[in-house]
Coordinates of C-alpha atoms in Angstrom, one line a residue:
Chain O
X27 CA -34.9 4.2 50.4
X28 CA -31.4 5.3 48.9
X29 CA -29.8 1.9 50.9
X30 CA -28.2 2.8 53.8
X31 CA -25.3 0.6 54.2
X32 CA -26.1 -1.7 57.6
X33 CA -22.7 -3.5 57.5
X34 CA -20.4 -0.2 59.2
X35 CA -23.5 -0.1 62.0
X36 CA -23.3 -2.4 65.1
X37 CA -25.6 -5.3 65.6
X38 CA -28.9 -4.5 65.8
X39 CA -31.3 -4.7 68.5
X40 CA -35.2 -6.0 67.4
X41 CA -38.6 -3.6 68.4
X42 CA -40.7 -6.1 66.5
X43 CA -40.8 -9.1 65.6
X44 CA -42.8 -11.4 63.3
X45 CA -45.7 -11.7 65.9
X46 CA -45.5 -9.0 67.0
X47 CA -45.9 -7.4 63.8
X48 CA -48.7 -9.3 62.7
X49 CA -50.6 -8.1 65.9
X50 CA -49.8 -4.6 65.8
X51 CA -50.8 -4.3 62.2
X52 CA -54.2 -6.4 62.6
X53 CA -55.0 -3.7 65.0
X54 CA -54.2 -0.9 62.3
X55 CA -56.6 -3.0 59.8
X56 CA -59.0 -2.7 62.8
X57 CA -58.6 0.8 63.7
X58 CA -59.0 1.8 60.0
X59 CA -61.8 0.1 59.9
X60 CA -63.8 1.9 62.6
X61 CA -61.7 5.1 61.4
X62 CA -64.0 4.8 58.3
X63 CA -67.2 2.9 59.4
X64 CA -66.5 0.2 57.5
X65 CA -65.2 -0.5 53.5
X66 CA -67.2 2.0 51.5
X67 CA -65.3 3.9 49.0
X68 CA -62.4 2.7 50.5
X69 CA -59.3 1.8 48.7
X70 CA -55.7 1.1 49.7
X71 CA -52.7 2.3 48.3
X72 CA -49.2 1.3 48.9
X73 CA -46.1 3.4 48.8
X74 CA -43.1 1.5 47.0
X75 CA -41.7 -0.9 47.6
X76 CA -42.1 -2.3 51.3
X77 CA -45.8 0.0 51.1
X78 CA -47.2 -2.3 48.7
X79 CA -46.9 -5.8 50.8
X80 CA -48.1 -3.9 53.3
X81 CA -50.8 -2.8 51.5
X82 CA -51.8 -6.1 50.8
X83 CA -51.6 -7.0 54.3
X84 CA -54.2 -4.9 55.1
X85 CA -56.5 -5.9 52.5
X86 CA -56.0 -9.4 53.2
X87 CA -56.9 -8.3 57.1
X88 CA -60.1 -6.2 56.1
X89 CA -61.4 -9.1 53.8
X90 CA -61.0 -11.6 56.6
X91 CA -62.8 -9.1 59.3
X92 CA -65.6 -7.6 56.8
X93 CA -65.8 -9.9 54.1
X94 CA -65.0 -7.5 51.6
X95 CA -62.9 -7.0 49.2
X96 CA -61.4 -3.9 48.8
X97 CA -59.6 -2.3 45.7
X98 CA -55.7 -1.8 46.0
X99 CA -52.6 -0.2 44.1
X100 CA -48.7 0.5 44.3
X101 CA -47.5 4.2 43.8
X102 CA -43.9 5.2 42.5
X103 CA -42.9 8.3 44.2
X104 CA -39.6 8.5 42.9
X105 CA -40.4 11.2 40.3
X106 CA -41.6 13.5 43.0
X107 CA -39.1 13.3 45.4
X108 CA -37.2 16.8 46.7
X109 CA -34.0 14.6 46.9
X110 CA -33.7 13.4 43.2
X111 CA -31.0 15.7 42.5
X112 CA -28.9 14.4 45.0
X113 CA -29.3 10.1 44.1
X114 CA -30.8 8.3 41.2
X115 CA -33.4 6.0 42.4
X116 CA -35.0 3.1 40.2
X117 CA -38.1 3.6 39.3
X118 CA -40.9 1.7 39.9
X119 CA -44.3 1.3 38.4
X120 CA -47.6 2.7 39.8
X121 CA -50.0 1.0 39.0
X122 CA -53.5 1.9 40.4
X123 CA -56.2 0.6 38.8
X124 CA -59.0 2.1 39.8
X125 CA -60.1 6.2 39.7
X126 CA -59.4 7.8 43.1
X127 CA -61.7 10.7 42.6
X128 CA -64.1 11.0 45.8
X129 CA -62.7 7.9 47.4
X130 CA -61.2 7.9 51.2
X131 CA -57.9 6.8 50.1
X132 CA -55.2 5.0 52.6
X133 CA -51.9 5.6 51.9
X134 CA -49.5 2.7 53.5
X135 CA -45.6 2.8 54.0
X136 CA -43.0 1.0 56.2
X137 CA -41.4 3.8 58.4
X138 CA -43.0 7.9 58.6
X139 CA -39.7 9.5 59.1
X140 CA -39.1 12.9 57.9
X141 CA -42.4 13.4 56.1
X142 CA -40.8 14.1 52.8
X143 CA -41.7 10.4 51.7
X144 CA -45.7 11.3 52.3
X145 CA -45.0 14.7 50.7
X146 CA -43.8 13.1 47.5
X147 CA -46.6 10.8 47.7
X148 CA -49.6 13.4 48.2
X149 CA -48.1 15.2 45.0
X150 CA -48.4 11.9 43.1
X151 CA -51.8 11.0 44.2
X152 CA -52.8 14.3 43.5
X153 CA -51.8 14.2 39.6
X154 CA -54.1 10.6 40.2
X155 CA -57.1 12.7 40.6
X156 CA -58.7 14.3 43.4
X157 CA -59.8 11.9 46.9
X158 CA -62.5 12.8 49.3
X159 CA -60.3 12.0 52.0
X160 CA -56.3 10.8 52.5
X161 CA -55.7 9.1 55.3
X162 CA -51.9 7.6 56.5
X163 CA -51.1 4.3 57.9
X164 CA -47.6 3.1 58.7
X165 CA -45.8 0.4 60.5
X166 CA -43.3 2.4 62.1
X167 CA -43.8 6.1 63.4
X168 CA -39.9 6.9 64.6
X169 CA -40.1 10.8 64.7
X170 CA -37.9 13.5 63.5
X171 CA -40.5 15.3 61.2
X172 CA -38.9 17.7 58.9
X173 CA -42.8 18.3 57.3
X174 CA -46.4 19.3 59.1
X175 CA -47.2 15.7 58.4
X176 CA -49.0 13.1 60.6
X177 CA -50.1 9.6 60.8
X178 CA -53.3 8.3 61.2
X179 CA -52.7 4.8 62.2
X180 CA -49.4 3.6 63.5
X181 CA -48.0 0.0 63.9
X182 CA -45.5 1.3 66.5
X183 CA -43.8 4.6 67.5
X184 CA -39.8 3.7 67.9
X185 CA -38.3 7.0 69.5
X186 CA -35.2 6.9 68.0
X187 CA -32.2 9.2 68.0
X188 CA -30.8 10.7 64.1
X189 CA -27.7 8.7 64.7
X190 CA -29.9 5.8 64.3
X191 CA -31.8 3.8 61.7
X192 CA -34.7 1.4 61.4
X193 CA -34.6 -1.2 59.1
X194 CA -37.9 -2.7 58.1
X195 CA -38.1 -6.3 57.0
X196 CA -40.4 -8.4 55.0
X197 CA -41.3 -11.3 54.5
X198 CA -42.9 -11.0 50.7
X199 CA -39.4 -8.5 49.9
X200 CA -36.5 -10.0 52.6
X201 CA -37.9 -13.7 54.0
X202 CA -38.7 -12.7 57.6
X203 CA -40.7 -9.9 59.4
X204 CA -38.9 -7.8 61.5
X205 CA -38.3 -4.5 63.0
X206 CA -34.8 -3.7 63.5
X207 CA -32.6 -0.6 65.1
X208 CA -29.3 0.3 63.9
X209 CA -26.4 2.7 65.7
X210 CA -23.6 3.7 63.4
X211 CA -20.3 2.7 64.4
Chain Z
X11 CA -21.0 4.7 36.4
X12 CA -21.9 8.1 36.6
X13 CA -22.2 9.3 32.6
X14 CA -22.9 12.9 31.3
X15 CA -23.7 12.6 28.0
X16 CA -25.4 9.9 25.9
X17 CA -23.5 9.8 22.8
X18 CA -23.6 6.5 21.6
X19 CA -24.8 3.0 22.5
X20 CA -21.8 1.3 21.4
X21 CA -19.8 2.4 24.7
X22 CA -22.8 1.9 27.2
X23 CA -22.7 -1.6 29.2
X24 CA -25.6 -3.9 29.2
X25 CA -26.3 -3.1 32.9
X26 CA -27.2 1.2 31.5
X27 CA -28.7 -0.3 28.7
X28 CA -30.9 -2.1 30.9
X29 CA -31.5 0.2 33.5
X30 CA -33.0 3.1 30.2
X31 CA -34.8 0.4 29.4
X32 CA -36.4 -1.0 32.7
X33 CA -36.8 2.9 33.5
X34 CA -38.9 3.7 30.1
X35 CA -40.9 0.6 31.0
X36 CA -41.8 2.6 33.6
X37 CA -42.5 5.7 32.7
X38 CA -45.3 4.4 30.1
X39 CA -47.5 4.3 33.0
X40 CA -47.4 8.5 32.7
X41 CA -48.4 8.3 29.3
X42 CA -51.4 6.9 30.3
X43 CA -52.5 8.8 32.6
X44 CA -55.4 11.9 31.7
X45 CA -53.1 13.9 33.2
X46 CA -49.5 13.4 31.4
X47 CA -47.0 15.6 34.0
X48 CA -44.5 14.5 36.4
X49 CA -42.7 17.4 38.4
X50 CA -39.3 15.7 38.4
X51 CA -37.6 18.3 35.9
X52 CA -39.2 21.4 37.3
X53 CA -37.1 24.5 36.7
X54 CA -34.5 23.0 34.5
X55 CA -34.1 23.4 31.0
X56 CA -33.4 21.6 27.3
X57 CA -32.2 22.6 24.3
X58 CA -33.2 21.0 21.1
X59 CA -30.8 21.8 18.4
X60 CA -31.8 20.3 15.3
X61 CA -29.4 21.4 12.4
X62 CA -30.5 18.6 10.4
X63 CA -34.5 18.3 9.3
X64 CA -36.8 16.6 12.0
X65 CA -40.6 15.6 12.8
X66 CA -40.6 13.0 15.3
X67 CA -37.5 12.9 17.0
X68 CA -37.9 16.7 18.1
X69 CA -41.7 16.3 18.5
X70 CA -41.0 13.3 20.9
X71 CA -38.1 14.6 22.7
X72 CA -40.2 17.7 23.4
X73 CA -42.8 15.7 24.5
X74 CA -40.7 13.5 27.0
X75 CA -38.9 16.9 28.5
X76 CA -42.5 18.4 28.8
X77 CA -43.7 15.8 30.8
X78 CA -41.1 15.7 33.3
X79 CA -41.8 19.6 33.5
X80 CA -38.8 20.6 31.5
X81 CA -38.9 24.1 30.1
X82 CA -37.7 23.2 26.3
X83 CA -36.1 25.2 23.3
X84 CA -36.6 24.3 20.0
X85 CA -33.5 26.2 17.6
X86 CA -33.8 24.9 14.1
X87 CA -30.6 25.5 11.4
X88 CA -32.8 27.1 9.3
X89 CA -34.0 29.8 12.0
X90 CA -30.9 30.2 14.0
X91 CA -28.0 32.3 14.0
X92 CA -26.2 29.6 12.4
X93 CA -27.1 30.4 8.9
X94 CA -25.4 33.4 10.0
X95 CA -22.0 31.2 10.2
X96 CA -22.2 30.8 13.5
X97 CA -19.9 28.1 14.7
X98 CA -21.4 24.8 16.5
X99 CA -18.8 25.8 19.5
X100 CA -20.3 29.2 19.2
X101 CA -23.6 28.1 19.7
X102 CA -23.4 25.9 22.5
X103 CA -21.2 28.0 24.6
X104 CA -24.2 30.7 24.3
X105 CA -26.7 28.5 25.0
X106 CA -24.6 27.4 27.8
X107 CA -23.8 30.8 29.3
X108 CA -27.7 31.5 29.2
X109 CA -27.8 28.8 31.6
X110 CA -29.2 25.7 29.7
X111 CA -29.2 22.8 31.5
X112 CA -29.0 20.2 28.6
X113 CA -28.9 19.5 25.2
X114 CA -30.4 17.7 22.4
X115 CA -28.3 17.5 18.9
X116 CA -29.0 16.5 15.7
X117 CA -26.5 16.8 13.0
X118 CA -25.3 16.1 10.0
X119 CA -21.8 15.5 10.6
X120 CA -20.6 12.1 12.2
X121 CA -19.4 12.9 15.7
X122 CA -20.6 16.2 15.7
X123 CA -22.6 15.6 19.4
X124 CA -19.6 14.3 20.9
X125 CA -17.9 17.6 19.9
X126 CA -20.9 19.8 21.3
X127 CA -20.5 17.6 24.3
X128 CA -16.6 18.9 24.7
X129 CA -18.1 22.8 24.9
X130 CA -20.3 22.0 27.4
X131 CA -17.9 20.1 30.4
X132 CA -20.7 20.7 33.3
X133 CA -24.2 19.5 31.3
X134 CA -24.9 16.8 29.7
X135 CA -25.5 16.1 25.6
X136 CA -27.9 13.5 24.0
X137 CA -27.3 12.6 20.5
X138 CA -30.4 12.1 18.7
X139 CA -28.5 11.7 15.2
X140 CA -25.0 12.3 14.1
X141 CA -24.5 11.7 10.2
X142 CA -23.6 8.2 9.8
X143 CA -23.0 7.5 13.0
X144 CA -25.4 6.6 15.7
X145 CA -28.7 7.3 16.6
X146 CA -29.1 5.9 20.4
X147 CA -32.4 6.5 21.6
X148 CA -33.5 5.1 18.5
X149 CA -31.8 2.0 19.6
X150 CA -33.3 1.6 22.5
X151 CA -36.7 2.3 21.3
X152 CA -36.3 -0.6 19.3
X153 CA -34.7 -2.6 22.1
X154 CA -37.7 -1.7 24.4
X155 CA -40.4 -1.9 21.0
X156 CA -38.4 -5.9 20.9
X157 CA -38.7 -6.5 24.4
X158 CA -42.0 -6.1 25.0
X159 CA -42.9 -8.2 22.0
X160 CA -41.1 -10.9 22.2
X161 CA -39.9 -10.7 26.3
X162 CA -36.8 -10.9 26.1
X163 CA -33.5 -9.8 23.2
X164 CA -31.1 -12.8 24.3
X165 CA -31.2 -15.4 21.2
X166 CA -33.2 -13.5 19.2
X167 CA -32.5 -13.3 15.4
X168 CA -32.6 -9.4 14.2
X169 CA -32.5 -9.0 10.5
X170 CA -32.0 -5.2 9.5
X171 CA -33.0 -4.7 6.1
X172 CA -31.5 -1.9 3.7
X173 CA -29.5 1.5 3.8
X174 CA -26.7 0.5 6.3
X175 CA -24.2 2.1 5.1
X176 CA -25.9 5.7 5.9
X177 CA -27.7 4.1 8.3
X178 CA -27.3 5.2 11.9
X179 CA -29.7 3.7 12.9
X180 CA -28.6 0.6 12.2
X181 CA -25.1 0.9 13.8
X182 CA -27.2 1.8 17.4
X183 CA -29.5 -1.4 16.5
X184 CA -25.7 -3.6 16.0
X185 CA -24.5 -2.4 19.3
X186 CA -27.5 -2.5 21.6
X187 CA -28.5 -5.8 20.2
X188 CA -25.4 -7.7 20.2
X189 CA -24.9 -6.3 24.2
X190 CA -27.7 -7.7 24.7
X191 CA -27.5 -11.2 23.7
X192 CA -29.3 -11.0 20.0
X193 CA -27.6 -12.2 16.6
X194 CA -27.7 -9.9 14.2
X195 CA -27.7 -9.9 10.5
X196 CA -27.5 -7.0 7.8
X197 CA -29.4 -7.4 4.7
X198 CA -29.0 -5.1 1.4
X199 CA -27.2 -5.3 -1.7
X200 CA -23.3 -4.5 -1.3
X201 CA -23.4 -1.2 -2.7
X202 CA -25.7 -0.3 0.5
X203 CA -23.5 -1.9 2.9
X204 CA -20.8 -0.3 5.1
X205 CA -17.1 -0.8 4.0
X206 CA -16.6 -1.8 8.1
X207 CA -19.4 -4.1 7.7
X208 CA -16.6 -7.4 8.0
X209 CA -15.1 -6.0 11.3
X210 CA -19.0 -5.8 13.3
X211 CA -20.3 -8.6 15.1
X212 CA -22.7 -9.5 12.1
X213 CA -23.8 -11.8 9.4
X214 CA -23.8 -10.6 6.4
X215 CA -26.7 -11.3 3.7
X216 CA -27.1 -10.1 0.2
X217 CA -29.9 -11.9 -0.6
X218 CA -33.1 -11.0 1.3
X219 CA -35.0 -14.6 1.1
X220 CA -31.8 -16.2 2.7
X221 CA -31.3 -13.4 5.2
X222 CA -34.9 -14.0 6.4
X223 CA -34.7 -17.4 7.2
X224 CA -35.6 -18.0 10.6
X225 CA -35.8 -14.6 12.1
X226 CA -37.7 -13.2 15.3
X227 CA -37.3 -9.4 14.2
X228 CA -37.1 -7.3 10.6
X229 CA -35.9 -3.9 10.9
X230 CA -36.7 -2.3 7.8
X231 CA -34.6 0.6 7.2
X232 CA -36.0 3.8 5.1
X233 CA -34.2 3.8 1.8
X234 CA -33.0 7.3 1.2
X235 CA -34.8 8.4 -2.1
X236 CA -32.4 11.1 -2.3
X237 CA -29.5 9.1 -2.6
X238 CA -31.0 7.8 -5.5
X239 CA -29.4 10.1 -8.0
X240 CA -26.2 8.9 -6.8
X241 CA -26.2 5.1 -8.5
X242 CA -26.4 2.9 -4.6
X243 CA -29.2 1.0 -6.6
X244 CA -30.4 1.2 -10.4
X245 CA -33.9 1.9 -9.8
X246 CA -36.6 2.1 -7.1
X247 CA -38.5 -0.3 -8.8
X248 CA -35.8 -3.1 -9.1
X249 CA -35.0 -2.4 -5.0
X250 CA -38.2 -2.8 -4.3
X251 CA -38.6 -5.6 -6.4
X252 CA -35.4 -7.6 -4.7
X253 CA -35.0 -6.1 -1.2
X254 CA -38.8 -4.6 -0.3
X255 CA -40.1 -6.6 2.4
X256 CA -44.1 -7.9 2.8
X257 CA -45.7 -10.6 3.8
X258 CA -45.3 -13.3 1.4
X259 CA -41.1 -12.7 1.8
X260 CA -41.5 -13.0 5.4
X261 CA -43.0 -16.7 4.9
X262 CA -39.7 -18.0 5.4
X263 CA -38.8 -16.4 8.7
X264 CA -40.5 -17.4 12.2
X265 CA -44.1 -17.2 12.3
X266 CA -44.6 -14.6 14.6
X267 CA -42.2 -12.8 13.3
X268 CA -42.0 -8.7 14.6
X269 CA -41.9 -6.3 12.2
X270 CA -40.0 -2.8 12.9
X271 CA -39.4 0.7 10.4
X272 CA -37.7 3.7 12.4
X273 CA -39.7 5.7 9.7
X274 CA -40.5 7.9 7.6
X275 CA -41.4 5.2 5.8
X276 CA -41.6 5.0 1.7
X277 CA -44.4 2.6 1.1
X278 CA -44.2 0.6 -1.3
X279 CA -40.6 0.7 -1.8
X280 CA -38.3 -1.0 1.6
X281 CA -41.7 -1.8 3.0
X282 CA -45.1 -2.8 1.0
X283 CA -48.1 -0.5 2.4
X284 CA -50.6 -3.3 3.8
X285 CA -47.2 -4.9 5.8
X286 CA -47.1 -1.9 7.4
X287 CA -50.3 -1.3 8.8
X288 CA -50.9 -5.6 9.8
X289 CA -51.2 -5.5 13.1
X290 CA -50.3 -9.2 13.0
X291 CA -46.5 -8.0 12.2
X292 CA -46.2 -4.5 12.6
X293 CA -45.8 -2.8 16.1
X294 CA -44.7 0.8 14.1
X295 CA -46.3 2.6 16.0
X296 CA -45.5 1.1 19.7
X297 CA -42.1 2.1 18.6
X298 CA -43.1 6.0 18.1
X299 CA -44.9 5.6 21.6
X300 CA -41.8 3.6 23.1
X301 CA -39.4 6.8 21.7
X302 CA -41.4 9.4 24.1
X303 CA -40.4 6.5 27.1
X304 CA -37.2 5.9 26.2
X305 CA -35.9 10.0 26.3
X306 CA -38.0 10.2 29.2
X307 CA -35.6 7.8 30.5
X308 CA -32.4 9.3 29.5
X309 CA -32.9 13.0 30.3
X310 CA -34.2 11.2 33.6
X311 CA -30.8 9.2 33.9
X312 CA -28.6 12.3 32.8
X313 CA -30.2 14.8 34.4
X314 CA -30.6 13.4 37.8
X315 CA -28.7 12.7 40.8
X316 CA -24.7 11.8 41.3
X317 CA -24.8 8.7 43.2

């Protein structure tokens, strides 16, 4: 999010790649799915910005598997974050367009790390309206929780050590799909 | 670069300019919403010091704090202790010791913010109007207003029609256009025109019909009625007459031309009445909605993080 610097970190080694990625998120479309018995009242929201291709991914896999479309949206999150006083971030544009009251709402981001990402997010949605239900899919569970928050649908869970970091690639944002680990030097 | 203060737009690079403006865009989205609060400024505090008289500047700068969850203070000349004689350096090093965390100034006197800004080292100072100076926000709502009408500033042909030389509006409009790629002209009769008006980057019209020619953008400029008495023009009427704009006088500049007034607006006199309400032209009041945005933006950008 604030762009760690990769360069100073040694090469990295891959946990997914683009086939793997595809696969492992498939089965979250899947598992979401049967989570929910199906499509009704269910809508999709993506976290900026590598939520939001994401997002799409999943609606994309739903329609193919169901045959339904289902509604979608991006949410900014940067005026809710704890950390704003400490970086200025560029902010993005939600853009939701549809009313979330009483609808099981999935939110979708790239790596649940700390939690404080999903905590800035929960405040957003909630000034959105009120949901039945929130649920949590992301592609890459890698620990460290600093918040009593928990997934519900995880693309992979990389253990990883703080001194680390995973670096998410995509193909709509960065030209490839990949999961990568970094060590710093 | 990391700035404290917004003082001006004529030392801001196109890159900040940019960023206030790409950040307002943003923030539009919240005043949309049924439910118009952001918690970004919660627990920090504004100032609104307007020593100089004020409806919607103050209005919409106490809006934009409000909905970042600012808690805002409103001190007005007349109400304050400064009819007392209390010193601008006075006041802000109270308001700073109170623990204030940032502060909007209106002010008569030219450079008068900057000076506020040199009391107050550790928080930062928006200028929303010294004298003759500059008024930025008001340039970038009209940057943004321009922008969205016309998707872009580079090339364009901005005409600003009347008062210049009191204008500071006007000299935020020069530099935040010309940074951003437009041409600019200044239209009104030499006696409204400011005696630097040969060192900006500008062309300079005294006829209104020839400074229209061709232009994307009008920026009407409210002609101070009560300046009149001191002999800038012989009559209302006869300004009007030769440097009011409406519709028929904007036949000869591009046909979907934009019309913009930073208001209050005398109808009838810089701008005719049924030009200001044509929707076809007029996007007046997308510039009053575009001001809440844009010092959403800047308190945002000032009042944030140090990276």
């Amino acid at each position: 999010m604030s762009g760690y610097n990769f360069e100073n970190m040694t090469p990295s080694s891959i946990v997914l790649d683009d086939e793997e990625m595809r696969r492992a998120w498939t089965r979250v479309a899947h598992e979401l799915l049967e989570r929910n018995r199906g499509t009704e009242n269910l809508v999709l929201i993506g976290i900026l910005r590598k939520g939001a291709p994401l997002a799409e991914r999943l609606k994309q896999s739903i329609q193919r598997i169901e045959g339904q479309e289902i509604p979608s949206g991006v949410l900014d999150i940067s005026l809710y974050r704890d950390d704003f006083r400490t970086y200025q971030p560029k902010v993005g544009t939600t853009n939701i367009p549809f009313d979330v009251e009483g609808k099981k709402v999935v939110l979708v981001d790239d790596v649940l790390s700390t939690g404080r990402t999903v905590r800035a997010a929960l405040g957003a949605l909630n000034d959105l309206g009120r949901p039945a239900v929130i649920q949590l899919a992301v592609l890459v569970d890698r620990g460290h929780r600093e918040l009593p928050i928990r997934p519900d649908f995880v693309g992979k869970n990389v253990p990883s050590s703080r001194s680390e970091f995973v670096r998410v690639s995509l193909t709509e944002l960065e030209g490839r799909d990949t999961v990568e680990i970094f060590r710093e030097r | 670069m990391r700035r404290k203060d917004l003082l001006d737009l004529y030392s801001l690079d196109r890159s900040e300019i940019e960023y206030l403006l790409d950040t307002a865009e943003s923030f539009k989205e919240i005043l949309r919403r049924p439910v118009k609060k952001v918690p970004t400024l919660r627990g920090r505090s504004v100032a609104n010091l307007f020593f100089e008289p004020s409806t919607r500047t103050r209005t919409s700068f106490e809006h934009a704090a409000k909905i970042m969850s600012a808690d805002t203070y409103s001190l007005a000349g007349s109400t304050s202790s400064l009819v007392k004689g209390e010193t601008l350096k006075d006041t802000m090093l109270t308001l700073d010791a109170m623990g204030i965390d940032a502060y909007v100034i209106r002010h008569s006197f030219s450079g008068s913010a900057a000076l506020a800004a040199k009391y107050v080292p550790n928080k930062p100072v928006i200028n929303a109007g010294d004298g003759t100076h500059e008024h930025p926000t008001q340039g970038l709502l009209d940057l943004l207003t321009i922008r969205e009408v016309k998707g872009k500033i580079d090339g364009l042909e901005v005409a600003i029609v009347g008062d210049i030389a009191h204008s500071r509006v006007a000299r935020s409009n020069i530099w935040g256009l010309t940074k951003l790629g437009a041409k600019v002209r200044l239209i009104a009769p030499n006696t409204l025109m400011p005696a630097e008006a040969s060192t900006l980057p500008v062309t300079i019209y005294n006829n209104l019909k020839e400074g229209l020619d061709g232009v994307d953008v009008v920026n009407i400029l409210r002609i101070q009625l009560e300046r009149q008495n001191e002999a800038f023009f012989p009559s209302i009427r006869e300004y009007a007459k030769l440097f009011g704009v409406n519709a028929a006088k904007l036949s000869v500049a591009k046909p979907d031309v934009t019309v913009l007034h930073p208001g209050p607006m005398n109808r009838g006199v810089e701008i005719a009445s049924a030009l200001a309400d044509d929707p076809n032209y007029s996007v007046i009041t997308d510039q009053v909605t575009n001001g809440v945005a844009v010092r959403m933006a800047t308190l945002f950008w000032l009042m944030g993080g140090t990276d």
